[in-house]
């Protein structure tokens, strides 16, 4: 199928850490792998996109009353 990689796989993990009266800290990370794909209906070598792995991570702090948060 044009524009579609042969493989696309991903996953993620989220963990909440209770900080008592200081609130909650949420840690999150995801990773996604995409195999080589083409950017043309003709699958020309001049229009291919290399395989790639993308990684994302973030932290979120919420106060004890969950009124405020910072990511």
mmCIF file of C-alpha atoms in Angstrom:
data_model
loop_
_atom_site.group_PDB
_atom_site.id
_atom_site.type_symbol
_atom_site.label_atom_id
_atom_site.label_comp_id
_atom_site.label_asym_id
_atom_site.label_seq_id
_atom_site.Cartn_x
_atom_site.Cartn_y
_atom_site.Cartn_z
ATOM 1 C CA UNK A 1 0.000 0.000 0.000
ATOM 2 C CA UNK A 2 1.517 3.386 -0.949
ATOM 3 C CA UNK A 3 2.634 5.629 1.938
ATOM 4 C CA UNK A 4 2.396 2.722 4.412
ATOM 5 C CA UNK A 5 5.383 1.214 6.218
ATOM 6 C CA UNK A 6 5.665 -2.560 6.511
ATOM 7 C CA UNK A 7 5.976 -2.280 10.319
ATOM 8 C CA UNK A 8 4.745 0.241 12.851
ATOM 9 C CA UNK A 9 5.089 -0.713 16.518
ATOM 10 C CA UNK A 10 4.843 1.326 19.685
ATOM 11 C CA UNK A 11 4.275 1.232 23.407
ATOM 12 C CA UNK A 12 4.311 3.317 26.519
ATOM 13 C CA UNK A 13 4.570 3.304 30.294
ATOM 14 C CA UNK A 14 2.994 5.665 32.841
ATOM 15 C CA UNK A 15 3.774 5.737 36.569
ATOM 16 C CA UNK A 16 2.124 7.875 39.266
ATOM 17 C CA UNK A 17 4.146 8.669 42.390
ATOM 18 C CA UNK A 18 2.235 9.995 45.396
ATOM 19 C CA UNK A 19 4.100 12.850 47.111
ATOM 20 C CA UNK A 20 1.804 13.152 50.131
ATOM 21 C CA UNK A 21 0.846 16.783 50.811
ATOM 22 C CA UNK A 22 3.066 17.859 47.893
ATOM 23 C CA UNK A 23 0.739 16.257 45.330
ATOM 24 C CA UNK A 24 1.404 13.690 42.635
ATOM 25 C CA UNK A 25 4.168 13.243 40.063
ATOM 26 C CA UNK A 26 3.227 11.398 36.879
ATOM 27 C CA UNK A 27 6.046 10.033 34.710
ATOM 28 C CA UNK A 28 5.250 8.965 31.161
ATOM 29 C CA UNK A 29 7.343 7.612 28.290
ATOM 30 C CA UNK A 30 6.444 6.256 24.855
ATOM 31 C CA UNK A 31 8.426 4.804 21.969
ATOM 32 C CA UNK A 32 7.332 4.233 18.360
ATOM 33 C CA UNK A 33 9.163 2.435 15.539
ATOM 34 C CA UNK A 34 8.250 2.888 11.870
ATOM 35 C CA UNK A 35 9.982 0.862 9.151
ATOM 36 C CA UNK A 36 11.060 2.304 5.795
ATOM 37 C CA UNK A 37 8.210 3.770 3.762
ATOM 38 C CA UNK A 38 7.729 5.604 0.486
ATOM 39 C CA UNK A 39 6.209 9.036 -0.098
ATOM 40 C CA UNK A 40 4.980 8.262 -3.628
ATOM 41 C CA UNK A 41 2.454 5.854 -5.146
ATOM 42 C CA UNK A 42 5.263 4.536 -7.392
ATOM 43 C CA UNK A 43 7.550 3.529 -4.458
ATOM 44 C CA UNK A 44 10.513 5.267 -6.072
ATOM 45 C CA UNK A 45 13.871 5.100 -4.274
ATOM 46 C CA UNK A 46 14.042 8.896 -4.544
ATOM 47 C CA UNK A 47 10.921 9.193 -2.372
ATOM 48 C CA UNK A 48 11.721 6.728 0.404
ATOM 49 C CA UNK A 49 11.823 7.637 4.095
ATOM 50 C CA UNK A 50 14.282 5.767 6.306
ATOM 51 C CA UNK A 51 13.157 3.649 9.244
ATOM 52 C CA UNK A 52 12.917 5.667 12.442
ATOM 53 C CA UNK A 53 12.367 5.332 16.163
ATOM 54 C CA UNK A 54 10.773 8.192 18.099
ATOM 55 C CA UNK A 55 10.991 8.447 21.893
ATOM 56 C CA UNK A 56 8.976 10.819 24.058
ATOM 57 C CA UNK A 57 9.000 11.401 27.811
ATOM 58 C CA UNK A 58 7.289 13.851 30.141
ATOM 59 C CA UNK A 59 6.665 14.624 33.797
ATOM 60 C CA UNK A 60 3.513 16.154 35.266
ATOM 61 C CA UNK A 61 3.208 17.493 38.813
ATOM 62 C CA UNK A 62 -0.264 17.995 40.311
ATOM 63 C CA UNK A 63 -0.922 19.675 43.648
ATOM 64 C CA UNK A 64 -2.683 17.681 46.383
ATOM 65 C CA UNK A 65 -6.081 19.263 45.555
ATOM 66 C CA UNK A 66 -5.549 18.672 41.795
ATOM 67 C CA UNK A 67 -6.290 22.337 41.208
ATOM 68 C CA UNK A 68 -2.939 23.082 39.507
ATOM 69 C CA UNK A 69 -0.564 21.104 37.355
ATOM 70 C CA UNK A 70 2.729 21.646 35.525
ATOM 71 C CA UNK A 71 3.927 19.420 32.705
#
